[in-house]
PDB file of C-alpha atoms in Angstrom:
ATOM      1  CA  MET L   1      67.552 -37.764 -58.346  1.00 98.00           C
ATOM      2  CA  ARG L   2      65.954 -35.204 -60.676  1.00 98.00           C
ATOM      3  CA  ALA L   3      68.103 -33.489 -63.311  1.00 98.00           C
ATOM      4  CA  TYR L   4      67.168 -31.061 -66.091  1.00 98.00           C
ATOM      5  CA  ARG L   5      69.067 -32.588 -69.037  1.00 98.00           C
ATOM      6  CA  TYR L   6      69.310 -32.579 -72.810  1.00 97.00           C
ATOM      7  CA  HIS L   7      70.647 -35.286 -75.127  1.00 96.00           C
ATOM      8  CA  GLY L   8      71.354 -33.238 -78.250  1.00 95.00           C
ATOM      9  CA  VAL L   9      72.303 -29.645 -79.066  1.00 92.00           C
ATOM     10  CA  GLY L  10      70.885 -27.030 -81.419  1.00 88.00           C
ATOM     11  CA  GLY L  11      67.278 -28.155 -81.002  1.00 80.00           C
ATOM     12  CA  ALA L  12      68.039 -31.842 -81.555  1.00 81.00           C
ATOM     13  CA  SER L  13      66.771 -32.595 -78.039  1.00 86.00           C
ATOM     14  CA  LEU L  14      64.737 -30.364 -75.761  1.00 90.00           C
ATOM     15  CA  PRO L  15      65.828 -30.274 -72.099  1.00 96.00           C
ATOM     16  CA  ARG L  16      63.545 -32.070 -69.652  1.00 97.00           C
ATOM     17  CA  VAL L  17      63.525 -33.206 -66.038  1.00 98.00           C
ATOM     18  CA  GLU L  18      64.721 -36.820 -65.827  1.00 98.00           C
ATOM     19  CA  ASP L  19      65.293 -39.320 -63.032  1.00 98.00           C
ATOM     20  CA  VAL L  20      69.001 -40.223 -62.965  1.00 98.00           C
ATOM     21  CA  PRO L  21      71.415 -41.699 -60.401  1.00 97.00           C
ATOM     22  CA  ALA L  22      73.028 -39.231 -58.015  1.00 97.00           C
ATOM     23  CA  PRO L  23      76.726 -38.665 -58.774  1.00 97.00           C
ATOM     24  CA  GLU L  24      79.573 -39.861 -56.575  1.00 97.00           C
ATOM     25  CA  PRO L  25      82.150 -37.194 -55.688  1.00 98.00           C
ATOM     26  CA  ALA L  26      85.551 -37.943 -57.196  1.00 98.00           C
ATOM     27  CA  ALA L  27      88.888 -37.140 -55.584  1.00 98.00           C
ATOM     28  CA  GLY L  28      89.030 -33.439 -54.720  1.00 98.00           C
ATOM     29  CA  GLU L  29      85.264 -32.981 -55.069  1.00 98.00           C
ATOM     30  CA  VAL L  30      82.321 -32.395 -52.758  1.00 98.00           C
ATOM     31  CA  LEU L  31      78.799 -33.599 -53.394  1.00 98.00           C
ATOM     32  CA  VAL L  32      76.369 -30.708 -52.950  1.00 98.00           C
ATOM     33  CA  ARG L  33      72.684 -31.049 -52.176  1.00 98.00           C
ATOM     34  CA  VAL L  34      71.359 -28.225 -54.333  1.00 98.00           C
ATOM     35  CA  ARG L  35      68.716 -25.965 -52.799  1.00 98.00           C
ATOM     36  CA  CYS L  36      68.748 -23.247 -55.460  1.00 98.00           C
ATOM     37  CA  ALA L  37      70.500 -22.751 -58.782  1.00 98.00           C
ATOM     38  CA  SER L  38      70.399 -19.808 -61.161  1.00 98.00           C
ATOM     39  CA  LEU L  39      70.177 -19.363 -64.900  1.00 97.00           C
ATOM     40  CA  ASN L  40      72.841 -17.690 -67.018  1.00 95.00           C
ATOM     41  CA  PRO L  41      72.415 -17.066 -70.773  1.00 93.00           C
ATOM     42  CA  VAL L  42      75.492 -19.210 -71.423  1.00 92.00           C
ATOM     43  CA  ASP L  43      73.530 -22.231 -70.138  1.00 95.00           C
ATOM     44  CA  TRP L  44      70.906 -22.132 -72.893  1.00 95.00           C
ATOM     45  CA  LYS L  45      73.407 -20.912 -75.480  1.00 93.00           C
ATOM     46  CA  ILE L  46      75.519 -24.039 -74.959  1.00 94.00           C
ATOM     47  CA  ALA L  47      72.376 -26.171 -75.207  1.00 94.00           C
ATOM     48  CA  GLY L  48      71.538 -24.335 -78.431  1.00 94.00           C
ATOM     49  CA  GLY L  49      74.818 -25.383 -80.023  1.00 92.00           C
ATOM     50  CA  LYS L  50      76.983 -22.296 -79.515  1.00 88.00           C
ATOM     51  CA  PHE L  51      80.610 -22.564 -78.404  1.00 85.00           C
ATOM     52  CA  ARG L  52      80.852 -26.130 -79.753  1.00 87.00           C
ATOM     53  CA  LEU L  53      84.652 -25.965 -79.957  1.00 84.00           C
ATOM     54  CA  LEU L  54      84.909 -24.941 -76.303  1.00 83.00           C
ATOM     55  CA  VAL L  55      82.461 -27.446 -74.819  1.00 92.00           C
ATOM     56  CA  LYS L  56      83.884 -30.694 -73.444  1.00 93.00           C
ATOM     57  CA  GLY L  57      82.349 -33.712 -71.780  1.00 92.00           C
ATOM     58  CA  GLY L  58      79.842 -34.898 -74.366  1.00 92.00           C
ATOM     59  CA  LEU L  59      76.149 -35.672 -73.928  1.00 95.00           C
ATOM     60  CA  PRO L  60      73.790 -35.845 -72.140  1.00 97.00           C
ATOM     61  CA  ARG L  61      74.331 -32.611 -70.226  1.00 97.00           C
ATOM     62  CA  THR L  62      72.589 -31.188 -67.186  1.00 98.00           C
ATOM     63  CA  MET L  63      72.003 -27.431 -67.422  1.00 98.00           C
ATOM     64  CA  GLY L  64      73.028 -24.903 -64.797  1.00 98.00           C
ATOM     65  CA  SER L  65      76.235 -23.354 -63.482  1.00 96.00           C
ATOM     66  CA  ASP L  66      75.501 -21.648 -60.134  1.00 98.00           C
ATOM     67  CA  PHE L  67      74.415 -23.367 -56.942  1.00 98.00           C
ATOM     68  CA  CYS L  68      73.672 -22.886 -53.269  1.00 98.00           C
ATOM     69  CA  GLY L  69      73.074 -25.776 -50.911  1.00 98.00           C
ATOM     70  CA  GLU L  70      74.888 -27.942 -48.427  1.00 98.00           C
ATOM     71  CA  ILE L  71      77.615 -30.542 -48.614  1.00 98.00           C
ATOM     72  CA  ALA L  72      76.182 -34.065 -48.689  1.00 98.00           C
ATOM     73  CA  ALA L  73      79.445 -36.025 -49.012  1.00 98.00           C
ATOM     74  CA  LEU L  74      83.186 -35.555 -49.418  1.00 98.00           C
ATOM     75  CA  GLY L  75      85.299 -37.089 -52.146  1.00 98.00           C
ATOM     76  CA  PRO L  76      88.663 -38.740 -51.427  1.00 98.00           C
ATOM     77  CA  GLY L  77      91.362 -36.325 -50.314  1.00 98.00           C
ATOM     78  CA  VAL L  78      89.033 -33.464 -49.357  1.00 98.00           C
ATOM     79  CA  GLU L  79      90.002 -31.942 -46.017  1.00 97.00           C
ATOM     80  CA  GLY L  80      88.757 -28.953 -44.024  1.00 97.00           C
ATOM     81  CA  TRP L  81      85.109 -29.432 -45.030  1.00 98.00           C
ATOM     82  CA  SER L  82      82.240 -31.262 -43.363  1.00 98.00           C
ATOM     83  CA  PRO L  83      78.909 -32.691 -44.521  1.00 98.00           C
ATOM     84  CA  GLY L  84      76.091 -30.279 -43.725  1.00 98.00           C
ATOM     85  CA  GLU L  85      78.079 -27.077 -44.347  1.00 98.00           C
ATOM     86  CA  ARG L  86      76.256 -24.519 -46.493  1.00 98.00           C
ATOM     87  CA  VAL L  87      78.125 -23.678 -49.666  1.00 98.00           C
ATOM     88  CA  MET L  88      77.692 -21.570 -52.768  1.00 98.00           C
ATOM     89  CA  GLY L  89      79.657 -21.522 -56.007  1.00 98.00           C
ATOM     90  CA  PHE L  90      79.607 -22.621 -59.609  1.00 97.00           C
ATOM     91  CA  VAL L  91      80.701 -25.311 -62.030  1.00 97.00           C
ATOM     92  CA  ASP L  92      82.307 -24.668 -65.400  1.00 94.00           C
ATOM     93  CA  PRO L  93      79.571 -25.322 -67.999  1.00 93.00           C
ATOM     94  CA  PHE L  94      82.166 -25.670 -70.769  1.00 92.00           C
ATOM     95  CA  ARG L  95      84.145 -28.424 -69.067  1.00 92.00           C
ATOM     96  CA  ARG L  96      81.563 -30.421 -67.111  1.00 93.00           C
ATOM     97  CA  PRO L  97      78.397 -32.086 -68.461  1.00 95.00           C
ATOM     98  CA  SER L  98      76.875 -32.336 -64.972  1.00 96.00           C
ATOM     99  CA  GLY L  99      75.274 -28.996 -64.121  1.00 97.00           C
ATOM    100  CA  THR L 100      73.390 -27.609 -61.158  1.00 98.00           C
ATOM    101  CA  PHE L 101      69.758 -27.941 -62.269  1.00 98.00           C
ATOM    102  CA  ALA L 102      69.634 -31.162 -60.273  1.00 98.00           C
ATOM    103  CA  ASP L 103      69.077 -32.423 -56.753  1.00 98.00           C
ATOM    104  CA  PHE L 104      72.806 -33.138 -56.379  1.00 98.00           C
ATOM    105  CA  VAL L 105      75.954 -31.989 -58.154  1.00 98.00           C
ATOM    106  CA  ALA L 106      79.581 -33.033 -57.668  1.00 98.00           C
ATOM    107  CA  VAL L 107      81.822 -29.959 -57.565  1.00 98.00           C
ATOM    108  CA  PRO L 108      85.617 -29.538 -57.443  1.00 97.00           C
ATOM    109  CA  VAL L 109      86.167 -28.191 -53.954  1.00 97.00           C
ATOM    110  CA  GLU L 110      87.961 -25.075 -55.204  1.00 96.00           C
ATOM    111  CA  TYR L 111      84.710 -23.991 -56.938  1.00 97.00           C
ATOM    112  CA  ALA L 112      82.805 -23.886 -53.646  1.00 97.00           C
ATOM    113  CA  VAL L 113      82.904 -21.310 -50.840  1.00 97.00           C
ATOM    114  CA  ARG L 114      81.185 -21.272 -47.489  1.00 97.00           C
ATOM    115  CA  CYS L 115      77.888 -19.417 -47.618  1.00 97.00           C
ATOM    116  CA  PRO L 116      77.408 -16.958 -44.739  1.00 95.00           C
ATOM    117  CA  SER L 117      74.220 -17.271 -42.681  1.00 95.00           C
ATOM    118  CA  SER L 118      73.332 -13.730 -43.771  1.00 94.00           C
ATOM    119  CA  VAL L 119      73.024 -14.909 -47.407  1.00 96.00           C
ATOM    120  CA  ASP L 120      69.869 -16.866 -48.235  1.00 97.00           C
ATOM    121  CA  ASP L 121      69.730 -19.736 -50.717  1.00 98.00           C
ATOM    122  CA  VAL L 122      68.286 -17.582 -53.513  1.00 98.00           C
ATOM    123  CA  THR L 123      71.004 -14.938 -53.297  1.00 97.00           C
ATOM    124  CA  GLY L 124      73.676 -17.572 -52.752  1.00 97.00           C
ATOM    125  CA  ALA L 125      72.684 -19.217 -56.029  1.00 98.00           C
ATOM    126  CA  ALA L 126      72.297 -15.955 -57.963  1.00 98.00           C
ATOM    127  CA  LEU L 127      75.659 -14.397 -57.117  1.00 97.00           C
ATOM    128  CA  PRO L 128      78.511 -16.771 -58.036  1.00 97.00           C
ATOM    129  CA  CYS L 129      79.028 -16.586 -61.817  1.00 97.00           C
ATOM    130  CA  VAL L 130      77.813 -13.039 -62.396  1.00 97.00           C
ATOM    131  CA  GLY L 131      79.402 -11.745 -59.206  1.00 97.00           C
ATOM    132  CA  ALA L 132      82.807 -13.294 -59.862  1.00 96.00           C
ATOM    133  CA  THR L 133      82.593 -12.027 -63.446  1.00 97.00           C
ATOM    134  CA  ALA L 134      81.783  -8.479 -62.285  1.00 98.00           C
ATOM    135  CA  VAL L 135      84.737  -8.432 -59.888  1.00 98.00           C
ATOM    136  CA  THR L 136      87.048  -9.886 -62.539  1.00 97.00           C
ATOM    137  CA  LEU L 137      85.946  -7.240 -65.054  1.00 98.00           C
ATOM    138  CA  CYS L 138      86.814  -4.532 -62.523  1.00 98.00           C
ATOM    139  CA  ASP L 139      90.161  -6.198 -61.835  1.00 98.00           C
ATOM    140  CA  LEU L 140      91.054  -6.464 -65.528  1.00 97.00           C
ATOM    141  CA  ALA L 141      90.108  -2.812 -66.073  1.00 98.00           C
ATOM    142  CA  HIS L 142      91.952  -1.629 -62.921  1.00 98.00           C
ATOM    143  CA  VAL L 143      88.783  -0.031 -61.531  1.00 98.00           C
ATOM    144  CA  GLY L 144      89.471   1.800 -58.288  1.00 98.00           C
ATOM    145  CA  ARG L 145      88.819   4.990 -56.361  1.00 98.00           C
ATOM    146  CA  GLY L 146      88.378   7.918 -58.724  1.00 97.00           C
ATOM    147  CA  SER L 147      88.178   5.781 -61.882  1.00 98.00           C
ATOM    148  CA  SER L 148      85.711   6.866 -64.545  1.00 98.00           C
ATOM    149  CA  VAL L 149      83.874   3.750 -65.737  1.00 98.00           C
ATOM    150  CA  LEU L 150      81.334   2.937 -68.449  1.00 98.00           C
ATOM    151  CA  VAL L 151      79.231  -0.167 -67.764  1.00 98.00           C
ATOM    152  CA  ASN L 152      77.511  -1.305 -70.957  1.00 98.00           C
ATOM    153  CA  GLY L 153      74.464  -3.493 -70.333  1.00 97.00           C
ATOM    154  CA  ALA L 154      73.989  -2.313 -66.760  1.00 98.00           C
ATOM    155  CA  SER L 155      70.620  -3.956 -66.073  1.00 96.00           C
ATOM    156  CA  GLY L 156      71.680  -7.544 -66.774  1.00 95.00           C
ATOM    157  CA  GLY L 157      73.014 -10.146 -64.375  1.00 96.00           C
ATOM    158  CA  VAL L 158      76.676  -9.184 -64.692  1.00 97.00           C
ATOM    159  CA  GLY L 159      76.039  -5.523 -65.487  1.00 97.00           C
ATOM    160  CA  HIS L 160      73.965  -4.629 -62.440  1.00 98.00           C
ATOM    161  CA  LEU L 161      76.635  -6.130 -60.170  1.00 98.00           C
ATOM    162  CA  ALA L 162      79.484  -4.493 -62.111  1.00 98.00           C
ATOM    163  CA  VAL L 163      77.892  -1.091 -61.435  1.00 98.00           C
ATOM    164  CA  GLN L 164      77.756  -1.843 -57.722  1.00 98.00           C
ATOM    165  CA  VAL L 165      81.264  -3.288 -57.462  1.00 98.00           C
ATOM    166  CA  ALA L 166      82.708  -0.277 -59.308  1.00 98.00           C
ATOM    167  CA  LYS L 167      80.805   2.117 -57.027  1.00 98.00           C
ATOM    168  CA  ALA L 168      81.881   0.220 -53.912  1.00 98.00           C
ATOM    169  CA  ARG L 169      85.481   0.644 -55.076  1.00 98.00           C
ATOM    170  CA  GLY L 170      84.975   4.392 -55.337  1.00 98.00           C
ATOM    171  CA  ALA L 171      84.552   4.799 -59.100  1.00 98.00           C
ATOM    172  CA  LEU L 172      82.350   7.227 -61.032  1.00 98.00           C
ATOM    173  CA  VAL L 173      80.007   5.145 -63.172  1.00 98.00           C
ATOM    174  CA  ALA L 174      78.071   5.847 -66.361  1.00 98.00           C
ATOM    175  CA  ALA L 175      75.681   3.009 -67.207  1.00 98.00           C
ATOM    176  CA  THR L 176      73.813   2.025 -70.365  1.00 98.00           C
ATOM    177  CA  ALA L 177      70.433   0.302 -70.577  1.00 97.00           C
ATOM    178  CA  SER L 178      67.044   0.860 -72.200  1.00 95.00           C
ATOM    179  CA  ALA L 179      64.859   3.728 -70.986  1.00 96.00           C
ATOM    180  CA  GLY L 180      62.584   1.358 -69.080  1.00 95.00           C
ATOM    181  CA  ARG L 181      65.501   0.329 -66.862  1.00 96.00           C
ATOM    182  CA  GLN L 182      66.582   3.836 -65.859  1.00 97.00           C
ATOM    183  CA  GLU L 183      65.044   3.735 -62.389  1.00 97.00           C
ATOM    184  CA  PHE L 184      66.494   0.260 -61.755  1.00 97.00           C
ATOM    185  CA  VAL L 185      70.008   1.252 -62.879  1.00 97.00           C
ATOM    186  CA  SER L 186      69.993   4.600 -61.081  1.00 97.00           C
ATOM    187  CA  ALA L 187      69.024   2.832 -57.846  1.00 97.00           C
ATOM    188  CA  LEU L 188      72.212   0.764 -58.168  1.00 97.00           C
ATOM    189  CA  GLY L 189      74.218   3.953 -57.728  1.00 97.00           C
ATOM    190  CA  ALA L 190      75.110   4.855 -61.314  1.00 98.00           C
ATOM    191  CA  ASP L 191      76.159   8.502 -61.608  1.00 98.00           C
ATOM    192  CA  GLU L 192      74.946   8.858 -65.194  1.00 98.00           C
ATOM    193  CA  PHE L 193      72.378   6.908 -67.209  1.00 98.00           C
ATOM    194  CA  ILE L 194      72.619   6.442 -70.987  1.00 98.00           C
ATOM    195  CA  ASP L 195      69.596   5.237 -72.938  1.00 97.00           C
ATOM    196  CA  TYR L 196      71.435   3.354 -75.672  1.00 95.00           C
ATOM    197  CA  ARG L 197      68.361   3.368 -77.923  1.00 94.00           C
ATOM    198  CA  ALA L 198      67.810   7.117 -77.769  1.00 96.00           C
ATOM    199  CA  ARG L 199      71.440   8.278 -77.813  1.00 95.00           C
ATOM    200  CA  PRO L 200      73.731   7.229 -80.663  1.00 92.00           C
ATOM    201  CA  LEU L 201      77.135   6.035 -79.540  1.00 92.00           C
ATOM    202  CA  SER L 202      78.725   9.171 -80.981  1.00 90.00           C
ATOM    203  CA  ASP L 203      76.748  11.185 -78.396  1.00 93.00           C
ATOM    204  CA  TRP L 204      77.909   9.139 -75.392  1.00 96.00           C
ATOM    205  CA  PRO L 205      80.436  10.525 -72.894  1.00 93.00           C
ATOM    206  CA  MET L 206      84.031   9.800 -73.884  1.00 93.00           C
ATOM    207  CA  ALA L 207      87.492   9.373 -72.373  1.00 95.00           C
ATOM    208  CA  PHE L 208      86.725   6.807 -69.668  1.00 98.00           C
ATOM    209  CA  ASP L 209      89.431   5.077 -67.672  1.00 98.00           C
ATOM    210  CA  ALA L 210      87.585   1.785 -68.084  1.00 98.00           C
ATOM    211  CA  VAL L 211      84.825   0.261 -70.208  1.00 98.00           C
ATOM    212  CA  LEU L 212      83.096  -2.862 -68.850  1.00 98.00           C
ATOM    213  CA  ASP L 213      81.207  -4.415 -71.751  1.00 98.00           C
ATOM    214  CA  CYS L 214      78.684  -6.762 -70.165  1.00 97.00           C
ATOM    215  CA  VAL L 215      76.521  -7.483 -73.209  1.00 92.00           C
ATOM    216  CA  PRO L 216      79.032  -7.339 -75.023  1.00 91.00           C
ATOM    217  CA  ASN L 217      78.198  -5.433 -78.205  1.00 93.00           C
ATOM    218  CA  LEU L 218      80.412  -2.349 -78.400  1.00 96.00           C
ATOM    219  CA  PRO L 219      82.154  -2.377 -81.804  1.00 94.00           C
ATOM    220  CA  ARG L 220      85.894  -2.732 -81.558  1.00 94.00           C
ATOM    221  CA  ALA L 221      86.334   0.382 -83.670  1.00 93.00           C
ATOM    222  CA  CYS L 222      84.675   2.541 -80.997  1.00 95.00           C
ATOM    223  CA  HIS L 223      86.886   1.472 -78.073  1.00 96.00           C
ATOM    224  CA  ARG L 224      89.491   4.090 -78.859  1.00 94.00           C
ATOM    225  CA  GLN L 225      87.006   6.965 -78.731  1.00 94.00           C
ATOM    226  CA  LEU L 226      85.409   5.731 -75.495  1.00 97.00           C
ATOM    227  CA  LEU L 227      88.693   5.310 -73.621  1.00 97.00           C
ATOM    228  CA  LYS L 228      91.357   7.814 -72.694  1.00 96.00           C
ATOM    229  CA  ARG L 229      94.986   6.978 -73.450  1.00 95.00           C
ATOM    230  CA  GLY L 230      96.026   4.090 -71.245  1.00 95.00           C
ATOM    231  CA  GLY L 231      92.389   3.091 -70.669  1.00 97.00           C
ATOM    232  CA  ARG L 232      91.205  -0.499 -70.403  1.00 98.00           C
ATOM    233  CA  TYR L 233      88.336  -2.337 -72.084  1.00 98.00           C
ATOM    234  CA  ALA L 234      87.091  -5.540 -70.418  1.00 98.00           C
ATOM    235  CA  SER L 235      84.508  -7.882 -71.928  1.00 97.00           C
ATOM    236  CA  THR L 236      82.461 -10.766 -70.568  1.00 95.00           C
ATOM    237  CA  LEU L 237      83.029 -12.786 -73.747  1.00 87.00           C
ATOM    238  CA  PRO L 238      86.415 -13.823 -75.154  1.00 85.00           C
ATOM    239  CA  ASN L 239      86.789 -13.829 -78.932  1.00 83.00           C
ATOM    240  CA  GLY L 240      89.467 -14.553 -81.511  1.00 83.00           C
ATOM    241  CA  TRP L 241      91.282 -11.304 -80.753  1.00 86.00           C
ATOM    242  CA  THR L 242      91.512 -12.249 -77.069  1.00 87.00           C
ATOM    243  CA  TYR L 243      93.796 -15.183 -77.821  1.00 82.00           C
ATOM    244  CA  THR L 244      95.712 -13.827 -80.818  1.00 88.00           C
ATOM    245  CA  LEU L 245      96.526 -10.151 -81.377  1.00 86.00           C
ATOM    246  CA  ASP L 246      95.298  -8.484 -78.179  1.00 91.00           C
ATOM    247  CA  PRO L 247      98.120  -9.803 -75.963  1.00 88.00           C
ATOM    248  CA  LEU L 248     100.596  -8.206 -78.396  1.00 85.00           C
ATOM    249  CA  LEU L 249      98.625  -5.008 -78.990  1.00 85.00           C
ATOM    250  CA  ASN L 250      98.169  -4.520 -75.244  1.00 88.00           C
ATOM    251  CA  ARG L 251     101.934  -4.132 -74.863  1.00 90.00           C
ATOM    252  CA  MET L 252     102.283  -1.503 -77.549  1.00 86.00           C
ATOM    253  CA  GLY L 253      98.920   0.251 -78.014  1.00 81.00           C
ATOM    254  CA  ARG L 254      97.263   3.292 -76.453  1.00 89.00           C
ATOM    255  CA  LEU L 255      94.624   1.107 -74.777  1.00 94.00           C
ATOM    256  CA  GLN L 256      94.291  -2.442 -73.480  1.00 96.00           C
ATOM    257  CA  ARG L 257      91.604  -5.028 -74.176  1.00 97.00           C
ATOM    258  CA  HIS L 258      90.861  -8.016 -71.968  1.00 96.00           C
ATOM    259  CA  ALA L 259      88.130 -10.644 -71.575  1.00 95.00           C
ATOM    260  CA  VAL L 260      87.016 -12.674 -68.579  1.00 95.00           C
ATOM    261  CA  MET L 261      88.106 -16.296 -68.343  1.00 90.00           C
ATOM    262  CA  LEU L 262      86.100 -17.340 -65.289  1.00 89.00           C
ATOM    263  CA  GLU L 263      88.040 -19.479 -62.830  1.00 90.00           C
ATOM    264  CA  PRO L 264      87.678 -20.196 -59.097  1.00 90.00           C
ATOM    265  CA  ASN L 265      88.483 -16.943 -57.311  1.00 90.00           C
ATOM    266  CA  GLU L 266      88.212 -16.950 -53.532  1.00 91.00           C
ATOM    267  CA  ARG L 267      89.280 -13.311 -53.355  1.00 94.00           C
ATOM    268  CA  ALA L 268      86.459 -12.281 -55.721  1.00 95.00           C
ATOM    269  CA  PHE L 269      83.894 -14.045 -53.532  1.00 95.00           C
ATOM    270  CA  ALA L 270      85.374 -12.409 -50.446  1.00 95.00           C
ATOM    271  CA  GLU L 271      84.989  -8.970 -52.044  1.00 97.00           C
ATOM    272  CA  LEU L 272      81.407  -9.691 -53.131  1.00 95.00           C
ATOM    273  CA  LEU L 273      80.351 -10.896 -49.701  1.00 94.00           C
ATOM    274  CA  ALA L 274      82.113  -7.976 -47.999  1.00 95.00           C
ATOM    275  CA  HIS L 275      80.260  -5.453 -50.177  1.00 95.00           C
ATOM    276  CA  ALA L 276      76.973  -7.276 -49.586  1.00 93.00           C
ATOM    277  CA  GLY L 277      77.574  -7.365 -45.840  1.00 92.00           C
ATOM    278  CA  ALA L 278      78.294  -3.625 -45.863  1.00 93.00           C
ATOM    279  CA  GLY L 279      75.048  -2.906 -47.695  1.00 93.00           C
ATOM    280  CA  LYS L 280      76.874  -1.803 -50.857  1.00 95.00           C
ATOM    281  CA  LEU L 281      75.730  -4.643 -53.094  1.00 96.00           C
ATOM    282  CA  ARG L 282      72.536  -6.565 -53.712  1.00 96.00           C
ATOM    283  CA  CYS L 283      71.707  -9.139 -56.350  1.00 97.00           C
ATOM    284  CA  ALA L 284      68.368  -8.346 -57.996  1.00 97.00           C
ATOM    285  CA  ILE L 285      66.140 -11.382 -58.520  1.00 97.00           C
ATOM    286  CA  ALA L 286      64.039 -11.127 -61.672  1.00 96.00           C
ATOM    287  CA  GLY L 287      62.094 -14.312 -61.032  1.00 96.00           C
ATOM    288  CA  GLU L 288      62.022 -17.677 -59.251  1.00 97.00           C
ATOM    289  CA  PHE L 289      60.917 -20.941 -60.861  1.00 98.00           C
ATOM    290  CA  PRO L 290      60.713 -24.525 -59.594  1.00 98.00           C
ATOM    291  CA  LEU L 291      62.907 -27.053 -61.391  1.00 98.00           C
ATOM    292  CA  GLU L 292      59.900 -28.424 -63.258  1.00 97.00           C
ATOM    293  CA  ASP L 293      59.306 -24.951 -64.766  1.00 97.00           C
ATOM    294  CA  ALA L 294      62.873 -24.407 -65.994  1.00 98.00           C
ATOM    295  CA  ASP L 295      61.489 -24.170 -69.545  1.00 97.00           C
ATOM    296  CA  ARG L 296      59.634 -20.974 -68.634  1.00 97.00           C
ATOM    297  CA  ALA L 297      62.730 -19.529 -66.984  1.00 97.00           C
ATOM    298  CA  ILE L 298      64.725 -20.102 -70.160  1.00 96.00           C
ATOM    299  CA  GLU L 299      62.011 -18.472 -72.295  1.00 96.00           C
ATOM    300  CA  LEU L 300      62.160 -15.389 -70.076  1.00 95.00           C
ATOM    301  CA  SER L 301      65.950 -15.233 -70.316  1.00 95.00           C
ATOM    302  CA  ARG L 302      65.897 -15.680 -74.096  1.00 93.00           C
ATOM    303  CA  ALA L 303      63.511 -12.730 -74.427  1.00 90.00           C
ATOM    304  CA  GLY L 304      66.385 -10.532 -73.247  1.00 83.00           C
ATOM    305  CA  HIS L 305      64.440  -8.249 -70.939  1.00 80.00           C
ATOM    306  CA  VAL L 306      65.583  -9.570 -67.565  1.00 89.00           C
ATOM    307  CA  ALA L 307      66.788  -7.129 -64.912  1.00 92.00           C
ATOM    308  CA  GLY L 308      69.012  -9.122 -62.566  1.00 94.00           C
ATOM    309  CA  LYS L 309      69.030 -12.907 -62.205  1.00 97.00           C
ATOM    310  CA  ILE L 310      66.578 -15.780 -62.613  1.00 97.00           C
ATOM    311  CA  VAL L 311      66.682 -18.433 -59.889  1.00 98.00           C
ATOM    312  CA  ILE L 312      65.687 -22.093 -60.115  1.00 98.00           C
ATOM    313  CA  ARG L 313      64.385 -23.529 -56.839  1.00 98.00           C
ATOM    314  CA  VAL L 314      65.421 -27.167 -56.651  1.00 98.00           C
ATOM    315  CA  ALA L 315      64.470 -28.018 -53.066  1.00 94.00           C
TER     316      ALA L 315
END
């Protein structure tokens, strides 16, 4: 099968499409015939040598986290699934060296969900990681009806879905992006747009119930002024504070800080698909590339001007 792999990190080996044996699903896994995958910045950041202490599984590694396709085979002990069923989901790029930029990928069954017929392969591949992250951010920040929410980085993969999930839950949303993305972000349903380049942070609205930092780049020192007492800050990227002082400070401080640790979450997928089915959520596709052009997709993502998601067509 074809797989887009690299043999060294930090520029030691450039990713390329290689011919490798198809994997065999282990106990508790399904083998997925990948139709589409999608690109997340974490994919090329790991290949670039970031998060070295968190990455397990060694080299070589196949890039890609999200997938949509159909089950090709079942591993030992897997029940309730059948070959040929359409599925969507993700693999953990930190724990598994075999990613989704390949003709086949073996996936722990809990990381896969059935893909409704109303969801095409492109959307099914674009949604999983960013969608589950957006829902988890809203959960961590207790976003609900009447909440006032700031979404920072609202035009990106996670951000544009976080705006829509918060709105679908009945929140009032202020969203930050560059001026060129105002029309895009406003069309998502944001109640207020903030051009982060033109307006200094001191001139932003204050006293939100929740801040969803999807870039994330909001200085820790500004969280207190952005949030009302009892407010919650949720980030897409854990850091040292997440594992050390924040759990203690959250019990005694005037605000709480949390970060997403992405795990299989059937309820999050159910919420995403329900919102999409009700016409309250769409995943914007910034571009589609065949597997052989994954290099160009990564260049576009690295440039940092992508609105929505980039999809890799495998089959």
